[in-house]
Amino acid sequence: LILEKQTFPRFHIGESLLPYGNDVLHELGIWEDLKSMSFMRKLGAEFVLGNSAGSHRFWFGKNLPQQYAQTFQVERAKFDKLLLEKACSLGAHHLENATVEDVLFRDDSVEVTYLHQNERHQAKARYCVDASGRTSVVGRSLQLKKSDLGMPKKIAVFSHFHHVHRNDGEAVGHITIVRIPNGWFWLIPLDAEKTSVGLVQMLADFKAQNLTPEESFNRTVQTHAELLFRMRNAKKIAPFYTEADYTFRHNRAAGPRWLLAGDAAGFIDPIFSSGVMVALRSGRQAAHTVLAAAARNRPLSWWECRRYTRKFKQMTNVFYFMIRMFYDRHAFEVFMNPSPLLRLPAAVTNLVAGNTDFSWSLFWRVRI
């Protein structure tokens, strides 16, 4: 039973997939569907300074195995609807506009009370997977402890546009990250015309401006040469959305009858597009964990809960490390100019592509 609070298709952020999430897309059986849709092929990523003084492009195919040479930029309304339809085709029962009101855990089951079509219902199951995003229904219900990981509070302002300047040639599908003082912009080409553009800045800096989110977005564009060039003909085709103070991670991500997947377990930062891949891979891990327990009709063991939590933290720790590096000026200079010595560009490309399972040869290069 899938209880969905909203109606699909619906707008959602997190539109740039990472190559190391490809395995999950193949396992789900939707890779060919993605290829047949209008999604933009993503062959790499580029990082540019706001004053246009420097840039660096990463190509997945130059440093990664062939199966990770490309992925996709996706409009989440279409991508998530594809995932939902796939789940239903495999036997899931799906209810939209269903609001969860209460979750009660027992030794042998979980009971969920939800509101649907103005009527209150109860569902009983052996396990509950919380994929409710940063709302984290189960996390709040159980009052699970969480941490902001010492990250400063930020705010993201974003929308969709037509006529944003695109890269030439094979780089047309690259995500572009434009770094500015105390923040950054993303530009994600979603299809032949539509581009997702967002500004991430420190919450304290935003408040000090005394501007609306849209005013802050527009002023930032006008004051940075790279952004002004790329957005000079842009036409907004959707309202502005905001997300603020979003960094957190629960100390526990699983219990005897429940698991937290994706943003419900934690979210670090939109830089490096980690959110969707963490959601895909933690969702797969949650499914395998539940299936192993269900095969023996038992709750999740202490070890299974610990292992699932540890795997989630391992994935997010890699991105946490990258994010701290990105916001550090000295580290970012190295990131923009990786030395060919010791094959450091290959290590950086693995990070940009979302590889969180390091071999020893990759691990020491990343540490350097």
mmCIF file of C-alpha atoms in Angstrom:
data_model
loop_
_atom_site.group_PDB
_atom_site.id
_atom_site.type_symbol
_atom_site.label_atom_id
_atom_site.label_comp_id
_atom_site.label_asym_id
_atom_site.label_seq_id
_atom_site.Cartn_x
_atom_site.Cartn_y
_atom_site.Cartn_z
ATOM 1 C CA LEU A 1 0.000 0.000 0.000
ATOM 2 C CA ILE A 2 1.415 3.374 -1.086
ATOM 3 C CA LEU A 3 -0.125 6.342 0.702
ATOM 4 C CA GLU A 4 0.629 9.521 -1.259
ATOM 5 C CA LYS A 5 -0.367 12.890 0.166
ATOM 6 C CA GLN A 6 -0.279 14.698 -3.189
ATOM 7 C CA THR A 7 -1.724 14.112 -6.664
ATOM 8 C CA PHE A 8 0.581 12.925 -9.444
ATOM 9 C CA PRO A 9 2.063 14.333 -11.578
ATOM 10 C CA ARG A 10 3.305 17.093 -9.291
ATOM 11 C CA PHE A 11 6.276 19.466 -9.153
ATOM 12 C CA HIS A 12 9.321 18.334 -7.223
ATOM 13 C CA ILE A 13 12.938 19.374 -6.995
ATOM 14 C CA GLY A 14 15.932 17.052 -7.360
ATOM 15 C CA GLU A 15 16.162 16.770 -11.120
ATOM 16 C CA SER A 16 19.735 15.713 -11.883
ATOM 17 C CA LEU A 17 20.465 11.990 -11.660
ATOM 18 C CA LEU A 18 23.914 10.585 -10.934
ATOM 19 C CA PRO A 19 25.569 7.724 -12.853
ATOM 20 C CA TYR A 20 26.063 5.588 -9.748
ATOM 21 C CA GLY A 21 22.279 5.459 -9.408
ATOM 22 C CA ASN A 22 22.009 3.774 -12.826
ATOM 23 C CA ASP A 23 22.175 0.302 -11.290
ATOM 24 C CA VAL A 24 18.939 0.920 -9.399
ATOM 25 C CA LEU A 25 17.196 2.244 -12.532
ATOM 26 C CA HIS A 26 18.198 -0.917 -14.416
ATOM 27 C CA GLU A 27 17.062 -3.118 -11.521
ATOM 28 C CA LEU A 28 13.698 -1.341 -11.469
ATOM 29 C CA GLY A 29 13.308 -1.991 -15.201
ATOM 30 C CA ILE A 30 12.812 1.646 -16.211
ATOM 31 C CA TRP A 31 16.102 2.432 -17.975
ATOM 32 C CA GLU A 32 14.656 1.844 -21.446
ATOM 33 C CA ASP A 33 11.624 3.973 -20.525
ATOM 34 C CA LEU A 34 13.927 6.837 -19.588
ATOM 35 C CA LYS A 35 15.777 6.507 -22.894
ATOM 36 C CA SER A 36 12.507 6.690 -24.851
ATOM 37 C CA MET A 37 11.247 9.796 -23.061
ATOM 38 C CA SER A 38 12.275 13.394 -23.743
ATOM 39 C CA PHE A 39 14.723 13.584 -20.834
ATOM 40 C CA MET A 40 18.110 15.168 -21.507
ATOM 41 C CA ARG A 41 21.129 12.866 -21.567
ATOM 42 C CA LYS A 42 23.653 13.840 -18.898
ATOM 43 C CA LEU A 43 27.236 13.027 -19.846
ATOM 44 C CA GLY A 44 28.948 15.091 -17.169
ATOM 45 C CA ALA A 45 28.942 18.230 -15.057
ATOM 46 C CA GLU A 46 30.599 21.620 -15.168
ATOM 47 C CA PHE A 47 31.584 24.067 -12.455
ATOM 48 C CA VAL A 48 31.937 27.745 -13.285
ATOM 49 C CA LEU A 49 32.897 30.815 -11.268
ATOM 50 C CA GLY A 50 30.274 33.546 -11.070
ATOM 51 C CA ASN A 51 32.651 36.130 -12.489
ATOM 52 C CA SER A 52 33.402 33.839 -15.478
ATOM 53 C CA ALA A 53 37.070 33.715 -14.456
ATOM 54 C CA GLY A 54 37.316 29.936 -14.464
ATOM 55 C CA SER A 55 35.494 26.707 -15.285
ATOM 56 C CA HIS A 56 36.029 22.959 -15.279
ATOM 57 C CA ARG A 57 34.079 20.234 -17.050
ATOM 58 C CA PHE A 58 33.899 16.624 -15.931
ATOM 59 C CA TRP A 59 33.044 13.877 -18.430
ATOM 60 C CA PHE A 60 31.798 10.644 -16.887
ATOM 61 C CA GLY A 61 32.875 8.514 -19.849
ATOM 62 C CA LYS A 62 36.527 9.553 -19.591
ATOM 63 C CA ASN A 63 37.135 8.174 -16.103
ATOM 64 C CA LEU A 64 34.312 5.742 -15.307
ATOM 65 C CA PRO A 65 33.230 2.276 -16.493
ATOM 66 C CA GLN A 66 30.931 2.299 -19.522
ATOM 67 C CA GLN A 67 27.766 1.620 -17.514
ATOM 68 C CA TYR A 68 28.307 4.932 -15.722
ATOM 69 C CA ALA A 69 29.217 7.019 -18.785
ATOM 70 C CA GLN A 70 25.843 8.747 -18.850
ATOM 71 C CA THR A 71 22.621 9.263 -16.953
ATOM 72 C CA PHE A 72 19.683 11.690 -17.297
ATOM 73 C CA GLN A 73 18.358 15.074 -16.274
ATOM 74 C CA VAL A 74 14.705 14.482 -15.355
ATOM 75 C CA GLU A 75 11.630 16.566 -14.808
ATOM 76 C CA ARG A 76 10.495 15.046 -11.546
ATOM 77 C CA ALA A 77 6.781 15.290 -12.310
ATOM 78 C CA LYS A 78 7.313 12.852 -15.208
ATOM 79 C CA PHE A 79 10.047 10.775 -13.573
ATOM 80 C CA ASP A 80 8.160 10.186 -10.320
ATOM 81 C CA LYS A 81 4.958 9.332 -12.203
ATOM 82 C CA LEU A 82 6.938 6.710 -14.139
ATOM 83 C CA LEU A 83 8.192 5.198 -10.871
ATOM 84 C CA LEU A 84 4.691 5.205 -9.385
ATOM 85 C CA GLU A 85 3.180 3.517 -12.439
ATOM 86 C CA LYS A 86 5.933 0.897 -12.352
ATOM 87 C CA ALA A 87 5.205 0.144 -8.691
ATOM 88 C CA CYS A 88 1.490 -0.228 -9.421
ATOM 89 C CA SER A 89 2.180 -2.510 -12.409
ATOM 90 C CA LEU A 90 4.081 -4.786 -10.022
ATOM 91 C CA GLY A 91 1.198 -5.086 -7.580
ATOM 92 C CA ALA A 92 1.325 -2.063 -5.300
ATOM 93 C CA HIS A 93 -1.994 -0.487 -4.330
ATOM 94 C CA HIS A 94 -1.786 3.291 -4.535
ATOM 95 C CA LEU A 95 -3.915 6.026 -2.977
ATOM 96 C CA GLU A 96 -3.436 9.723 -3.740
ATOM 97 C CA ASN A 97 -4.591 12.583 -1.503
ATOM 98 C CA ALA A 98 -4.137 10.252 1.467
ATOM 99 C CA THR A 99 -2.926 11.981 4.619
ATOM 100 C CA VAL A 100 -1.305 9.860 7.334
ATOM 101 C CA GLU A 101 -2.602 10.879 10.762
ATOM 102 C CA ASP A 102 -1.053 8.306 13.075
ATOM 103 C CA VAL A 103 1.401 5.397 13.045
ATOM 104 C CA LEU A 104 1.275 2.768 15.781
ATOM 105 C CA PHE A 105 3.941 0.087 16.065
ATOM 106 C CA ARG A 106 3.291 -3.288 17.678
ATOM 107 C CA ASP A 107 5.538 -6.301 18.136
ATOM 108 C CA ASP A 108 4.102 -8.119 15.122
ATOM 109 C CA SER A 109 2.757 -5.282 12.937
ATOM 110 C CA VAL A 110 2.298 -1.589 12.236
ATOM 111 C CA GLU A 111 -1.057 0.211 12.088
ATOM 112 C CA VAL A 112 -1.450 3.373 10.038
ATOM 113 C CA THR A 113 -4.431 5.698 10.354
ATOM 114 C CA TYR A 114 -4.960 7.877 7.291
ATOM 115 C CA LEU A 115 -7.544 10.244 5.838
ATOM 116 C CA HIS A 116 -8.732 9.632 2.274
ATOM 117 C CA GLN A 117 -11.727 11.235 0.521
ATOM 118 C CA ASN A 118 -12.847 12.739 3.842
ATOM 119 C CA GLU A 119 -13.018 9.316 5.470
ATOM 120 C CA ARG A 120 -10.698 7.904 8.108
ATOM 121 C CA HIS A 121 -9.170 4.488 7.418
ATOM 122 C CA GLN A 122 -6.765 2.094 9.099
ATOM 123 C CA ALA A 123 -4.232 -0.152 7.425
ATOM 124 C CA LYS A 124 -2.315 -2.956 9.081
ATOM 125 C CA ALA A 125 0.941 -4.328 7.720
ATOM 126 C CA ARG A 126 4.093 -6.131 8.803
ATOM 127 C CA TYR A 127 6.433 -3.243 7.909
ATOM 128 C CA CYS A 128 6.330 0.472 7.170
ATOM 129 C CA VAL A 129 8.800 2.274 4.903
ATOM 130 C CA ASP A 130 8.749 6.032 5.454
ATOM 131 C CA ALA A 131 9.508 7.758 2.134
ATOM 132 C CA SER A 132 7.688 10.969 3.041
ATOM 133 C CA GLY A 133 10.674 13.244 2.422
ATOM 134 C CA ARG A 134 11.803 15.772 4.974
ATOM 135 C CA THR A 135 8.340 15.599 6.565
ATOM 136 C CA SER A 136 9.531 12.251 7.955
ATOM 137 C CA VAL A 137 6.184 11.026 9.284
ATOM 138 C CA VAL A 138 7.646 8.075 11.189
ATOM 139 C CA GLY A 139 10.637 10.069 12.394
ATOM 140 C CA ARG A 140 8.345 12.665 13.943
ATOM 141 C CA SER A 141 5.937 10.067 15.298
ATOM 142 C CA LEU A 142 8.755 8.254 17.109
ATOM 143 C CA GLN A 143 10.491 11.542 18.007
ATOM 144 C CA LEU A 144 13.745 10.220 16.634
ATOM 145 C CA LYS A 145 16.872 12.217 17.429
ATOM 146 C CA LYS A 146 18.459 14.044 14.514
ATOM 147 C CA SER A 147 21.400 16.339 13.815
ATOM 148 C CA ASP A 148 22.095 19.261 11.477
ATOM 149 C CA LEU A 149 25.675 17.926 11.164
ATOM 150 C CA GLY A 150 27.030 21.349 12.005
ATOM 151 C CA MET A 151 26.062 22.708 8.590
ATOM 152 C CA PRO A 152 25.027 26.393 8.363
ATOM 153 C CA LYS A 153 21.390 26.996 7.487
ATOM 154 C CA LYS A 154 20.660 27.686 3.827
ATOM 155 C CA ILE A 155 17.751 28.639 1.588
ATOM 156 C CA ALA A 156 17.107 27.527 -1.996
ATOM 157 C CA VAL A 157 15.012 29.538 -4.494
ATOM 158 C CA PHE A 158 14.215 27.910 -7.837
ATOM 159 C CA SER A 159 11.930 27.751 -10.872
ATOM 160 C CA HIS A 160 11.733 26.524 -14.479
ATOM 161 C CA PHE A 161 12.683 28.693 -17.468
ATOM 162 C CA HIS A 162 12.752 28.714 -21.257
ATOM 163 C CA HIS A 163 15.546 30.240 -23.375
ATOM 164 C CA VAL A 164 18.366 29.766 -20.875
ATOM 165 C CA HIS A 165 21.728 29.668 -22.665
ATOM 166 C CA ARG A 166 22.874 26.086 -23.306
ATOM 167 C CA ASN A 167 26.318 24.585 -23.773
ATOM 168 C CA ASP A 168 27.378 23.497 -27.243
ATOM 169 C CA GLY A 169 27.809 19.940 -28.499
ATOM 170 C CA GLU A 170 27.834 16.936 -26.181
ATOM 171 C CA ALA A 171 27.961 19.206 -23.121
ATOM 172 C CA VAL A 172 24.425 20.459 -23.807
ATOM 173 C CA GLY A 173 23.086 18.089 -21.147
ATOM 174 C CA HIS A 174 25.661 18.911 -18.464
ATOM 175 C CA ILE A 175 24.450 20.290 -15.169
ATOM 176 C CA THR A 176 26.112 23.667 -14.613
ATOM 177 C CA ILE A 177 27.048 24.782 -11.110
ATOM 178 C CA VAL A 178 27.926 28.475 -10.874
ATOM 179 C CA ARG A 179 29.800 29.260 -7.672
ATOM 180 C CA ILE A 180 29.297 32.687 -6.126
ATOM 181 C CA PRO A 181 30.434 34.077 -2.751
ATOM 182 C CA ASN A 182 28.635 32.166 0.022
ATOM 183 C CA GLY A 183 26.431 30.255 -2.393
ATOM 184 C CA TRP A 184 25.866 28.831 -5.857
ATOM 185 C CA PHE A 185 23.428 28.476 -8.768
ATOM 186 C CA TRP A 186 22.338 25.331 -10.547
ATOM 187 C CA LEU A 187 21.262 25.196 -14.199
ATOM 188 C CA ILE A 188 19.802 21.837 -15.243
ATOM 189 C CA PRO A 189 18.589 21.326 -18.846
ATOM 190 C CA LEU A 190 15.497 19.127 -18.484
ATOM 191 C CA ASP A 191 14.530 18.782 -22.152
ATOM 192 C CA ALA A 192 15.007 20.622 -25.443
ATOM 193 C CA GLU A 193 13.513 23.859 -24.035
ATOM 194 C CA LYS A 194 13.013 23.718 -20.276
ATOM 195 C CA THR A 195 15.786 24.470 -17.760
ATOM 196 C CA SER A 196 15.651 24.255 -13.980
ATOM 197 C CA VAL A 197 17.506 27.149 -12.348
ATOM 198 C CA GLY A 198 18.014 27.598 -8.620
ATOM 199 C CA LEU A 199 19.935 29.760 -6.173
ATOM 200 C CA VAL A 200 21.321 28.361 -2.910
ATOM 201 C CA GLN A 201 22.653 30.843 -0.350
ATOM 202 C CA MET A 202 23.239 31.103 3.352
ATOM 203 C CA LEU A 203 20.020 31.835 5.208
ATOM 204 C CA ALA A 204 21.672 34.602 7.225
ATOM 205 C CA ASP A 205 22.832 36.332 4.019
ATOM 206 C CA PHE A 206 19.354 36.096 2.541
ATOM 207 C CA LYS A 207 17.716 37.614 5.608
ATOM 208 C CA ALA A 208 20.249 40.450 5.669
ATOM 209 C CA GLN A 209 19.183 41.480 2.152
ATOM 210 C CA ASN A 210 15.615 42.216 3.275
ATOM 211 C CA LEU A 211 14.337 41.000 -0.106
ATOM 212 C CA THR A 212 11.747 38.466 -1.223
ATOM 213 C CA PRO A 213 13.148 35.158 -2.550
ATOM 214 C CA GLU A 214 12.357 36.201 -6.134
ATOM 215 C CA GLU A 215 13.994 39.610 -5.671
ATOM 216 C CA SER A 216 17.091 37.984 -4.206
ATOM 217 C CA PHE A 217 17.242 35.535 -7.130
ATOM 218 C CA ASN A 218 16.960 38.302 -9.729
ATOM 219 C CA ARG A 219 19.460 40.587 -8.029
ATOM 220 C CA THR A 220 22.021 37.795 -7.771
ATOM 221 C CA VAL A 221 21.657 37.070 -11.486
ATOM 222 C CA GLN A 222 22.198 40.726 -12.342
ATOM 223 C CA THR A 223 25.359 41.041 -10.253
ATOM 224 C CA HIS A 224 27.330 38.065 -11.665
ATOM 225 C CA ALA A 225 28.626 38.060 -15.227
ATOM 226 C CA GLU A 226 28.275 34.307 -15.807
ATOM 227 C CA LEU A 227 24.665 34.246 -14.647
ATOM 228 C CA LEU A 228 23.759 37.383 -16.537
ATOM 229 C CA PHE A 229 25.137 35.836 -19.741
ATOM 230 C CA ARG A 230 23.279 32.547 -19.325
ATOM 231 C CA MET A 231 19.979 34.115 -18.190
ATOM 232 C CA ARG A 232 19.903 37.123 -20.522
ATOM 233 C CA ASN A 233 16.990 35.750 -22.610
ATOM 234 C CA ALA A 234 15.432 33.520 -19.954
ATOM 235 C CA LYS A 235 11.654 33.460 -19.528
ATOM 236 C CA LYS A 236 10.175 32.058 -16.325
ATOM 237 C CA ILE A 237 7.426 29.486 -16.982
ATOM 238 C CA ALA A 238 6.644 28.370 -13.419
ATOM 239 C CA PRO A 239 6.282 30.032 -10.008
ATOM 240 C CA PHE A 240 9.278 30.383 -7.716
ATOM 241 C CA TYR A 241 9.603 27.746 -5.009
ATOM 242 C CA THR A 242 11.686 27.870 -1.836
ATOM 243 C CA GLU A 243 13.218 25.325 0.519
ATOM 244 C CA ALA A 244 14.928 26.489 3.698
ATOM 245 C CA ASP A 245 16.923 25.006 6.585
ATOM 246 C CA TYR A 246 16.903 21.531 5.078
ATOM 247 C CA THR A 247 20.071 19.846 6.369
ATOM 248 C CA PHE A 248 19.455 17.049 8.882
ATOM 249 C CA ARG A 249 20.048 13.346 9.458
ATOM 250 C CA HIS A 250 18.365 10.989 11.879
ATOM 251 C CA ASN A 251 20.623 9.064 14.238
ATOM 252 C CA ARG A 252 18.587 5.900 13.550
ATOM 253 C CA ALA A 253 17.111 4.973 10.181
ATOM 254 C CA ALA A 254 15.467 1.654 11.030
ATOM 255 C CA GLY A 255 13.584 -0.222 13.730
ATOM 256 C CA PRO A 256 11.939 -3.652 14.097
ATOM 257 C CA ARG A 257 8.943 -2.699 11.930
ATOM 258 C CA TRP A 258 10.051 0.462 10.124
ATOM 259 C CA LEU A 259 12.697 2.008 7.885
ATOM 260 C CA LEU A 260 13.349 5.577 6.767
ATOM 261 C CA ALA A 261 14.318 5.969 3.096
ATOM 262 C CA GLY A 262 15.652 8.942 1.187
ATOM 263 C CA ASP A 263 14.999 12.412 2.578
ATOM 264 C CA ALA A 264 12.932 10.926 5.410
ATOM 265 C CA ALA A 265 16.186 9.589 6.859
ATOM 266 C CA GLY A 266 18.250 12.661 6.069
ATOM 267 C CA PHE A 267 19.210 15.287 3.518
ATOM 268 C CA ILE A 268 22.531 17.096 3.344
ATOM 269 C CA ASP A 269 22.618 19.678 0.542
ATOM 270 C CA PRO A 270 21.443 19.880 -3.086
ATOM 271 C CA ILE A 271 24.987 20.413 -4.358
ATOM 272 C CA PHE A 272 26.302 17.370 -6.289
ATOM 273 C CA SER A 273 22.673 16.200 -6.768
ATOM 274 C CA SER A 274 22.976 13.623 -4.017
ATOM 275 C CA GLY A 275 19.336 13.560 -2.893
ATOM 276 C CA VAL A 276 17.796 11.479 -5.687
ATOM 277 C CA MET A 277 20.593 8.928 -5.752
ATOM 278 C CA VAL A 278 20.539 8.507 -1.967
ATOM 279 C CA ALA A 279 16.762 8.052 -2.209
ATOM 280 C CA LEU A 280 17.084 5.430 -4.960
ATOM 281 C CA ARG A 281 19.835 3.465 -3.270
ATOM 282 C CA SER A 282 18.412 3.642 0.251
ATOM 283 C CA GLY A 283 14.996 2.681 -1.142
ATOM 284 C CA ARG A 284 16.522 -0.406 -2.752
ATOM 285 C CA GLN A 285 18.367 -1.253 0.468
ATOM 286 C CA ALA A 286 15.131 -0.811 2.454
ATOM 287 C CA ALA A 287 13.300 -3.163 0.102
ATOM 288 C CA HIS A 288 15.969 -5.878 0.326
ATOM 289 C CA THR A 289 16.065 -5.538 4.125
ATOM 290 C CA VAL A 290 12.287 -5.898 4.417
ATOM 291 C CA LEU A 291 12.152 -8.837 2.009
ATOM 292 C CA ALA A 292 14.786 -10.750 3.972
ATOM 293 C CA ALA A 293 12.805 -10.348 7.189
ATOM 294 C CA ALA A 294 9.445 -11.000 5.527
ATOM 295 C CA ALA A 295 10.705 -14.302 4.109
ATOM 296 C CA ARG A 296 10.946 -15.546 7.708
ATOM 297 C CA ASN A 297 7.941 -13.583 8.965
ATOM 298 C CA ARG A 298 9.897 -11.742 11.661
ATOM 299 C CA PRO A 299 10.762 -8.173 12.636
ATOM 300 C CA LEU A 300 14.032 -6.619 11.540
ATOM 301 C CA SER A 301 16.858 -7.730 13.778
ATOM 302 C CA TRP A 302 19.051 -5.356 15.760
ATOM 303 C CA TRP A 303 21.889 -6.094 13.347
ATOM 304 C CA GLU A 304 19.751 -5.423 10.244
ATOM 305 C CA CYS A 305 18.635 -2.074 11.672
ATOM 306 C CA ARG A 306 22.194 -1.138 12.540
ATOM 307 C CA ARG A 307 23.517 -2.196 9.133
ATOM 308 C CA TYR A 308 20.838 -0.219 7.257
ATOM 309 C CA THR A 309 21.510 2.911 9.334
ATOM 310 C CA ARG A 310 25.253 2.523 8.842
ATOM 311 C CA LYS A 311 24.890 2.179 5.057
ATOM 312 C CA PHE A 312 22.746 5.304 4.909
ATOM 313 C CA LYS A 313 25.267 7.249 6.956
ATOM 314 C CA GLN A 314 28.122 5.934 4.822
ATOM 315 C CA MET A 315 26.485 7.282 1.654
ATOM 316 C CA THR A 316 25.637 10.658 3.125
ATOM 317 C CA ASN A 317 29.050 10.994 4.797
ATOM 318 C CA VAL A 318 30.711 10.995 1.366
ATOM 319 C CA PHE A 319 28.483 13.822 0.180
ATOM 320 C CA TYR A 320 28.934 15.653 3.465
ATOM 321 C CA PHE A 321 32.690 15.524 2.889
ATOM 322 C CA MET A 322 32.238 16.838 -0.673
ATOM 323 C CA ILE A 323 29.935 19.644 0.453
ATOM 324 C CA ARG A 324 32.401 20.832 3.077
ATOM 325 C CA MET A 325 35.056 20.815 0.376
ATOM 326 C CA PHE A 326 32.851 22.780 -2.053
ATOM 327 C CA TYR A 327 32.219 25.602 0.409
ATOM 328 C CA ASP A 328 35.909 25.834 1.364
ATOM 329 C CA ARG A 329 37.699 28.268 -0.973
ATOM 330 C CA HIS A 330 41.081 26.532 -0.858
ATOM 331 C CA ALA A 331 39.642 23.067 -1.388
ATOM 332 C CA PHE A 332 37.469 24.328 -4.244
ATOM 333 C CA GLU A 333 40.550 25.676 -6.031
ATOM 334 C CA VAL A 334 41.972 22.152 -6.034
ATOM 335 C CA PHE A 335 38.605 20.771 -7.173
ATOM 336 C CA MET A 336 38.603 23.164 -10.154
ATOM 337 C CA ASN A 337 42.221 22.295 -11.056
ATOM 338 C CA PRO A 338 42.793 18.623 -10.238
ATOM 339 C CA SER A 339 46.382 17.603 -10.949
ATOM 340 C CA PRO A 340 46.792 14.829 -13.532
ATOM 341 C CA LEU A 341 49.410 13.358 -11.226
ATOM 342 C CA LEU A 342 48.267 10.237 -9.356
ATOM 343 C CA ARG A 343 45.078 10.206 -11.507
ATOM 344 C CA LEU A 344 43.376 12.734 -9.254
ATOM 345 C CA PRO A 345 40.880 13.856 -11.958
ATOM 346 C CA ALA A 346 39.514 10.300 -12.005
ATOM 347 C CA ALA A 347 38.979 10.446 -8.244
ATOM 348 C CA VAL A 348 37.154 13.773 -8.493
ATOM 349 C CA THR A 349 34.977 12.441 -11.342
ATOM 350 C CA ASN A 350 33.987 9.458 -9.200
ATOM 351 C CA LEU A 351 32.826 11.884 -6.517
ATOM 352 C CA VAL A 352 30.877 14.030 -8.979
ATOM 353 C CA ALA A 353 29.267 10.876 -10.413
ATOM 354 C CA GLY A 354 28.055 9.763 -6.980
ATOM 355 C CA ASN A 355 30.363 6.853 -6.212
ATOM 356 C CA THR A 356 30.188 6.238 -2.456
ATOM 357 C CA ASP A 357 31.733 2.739 -2.364
ATOM 358 C CA PHE A 358 35.444 3.435 -2.564
ATOM 359 C CA SER A 359 38.061 0.892 -3.419
ATOM 360 C CA TRP A 360 41.402 1.448 -1.675
ATOM 361 C CA SER A 361 42.956 2.951 -4.832
ATOM 362 C CA LEU A 362 40.115 5.477 -5.033
ATOM 363 C CA PHE A 363 39.952 6.127 -1.304
ATOM 364 C CA TRP A 364 43.480 7.453 -0.921
ATOM 365 C CA ARG A 365 43.146 9.617 -4.033
ATOM 366 C CA VAL A 366 39.986 11.177 -2.642
ATOM 367 C CA ARG A 367 41.719 11.850 0.672
ATOM 368 C CA ILE A 368 44.614 13.554 -1.132
#
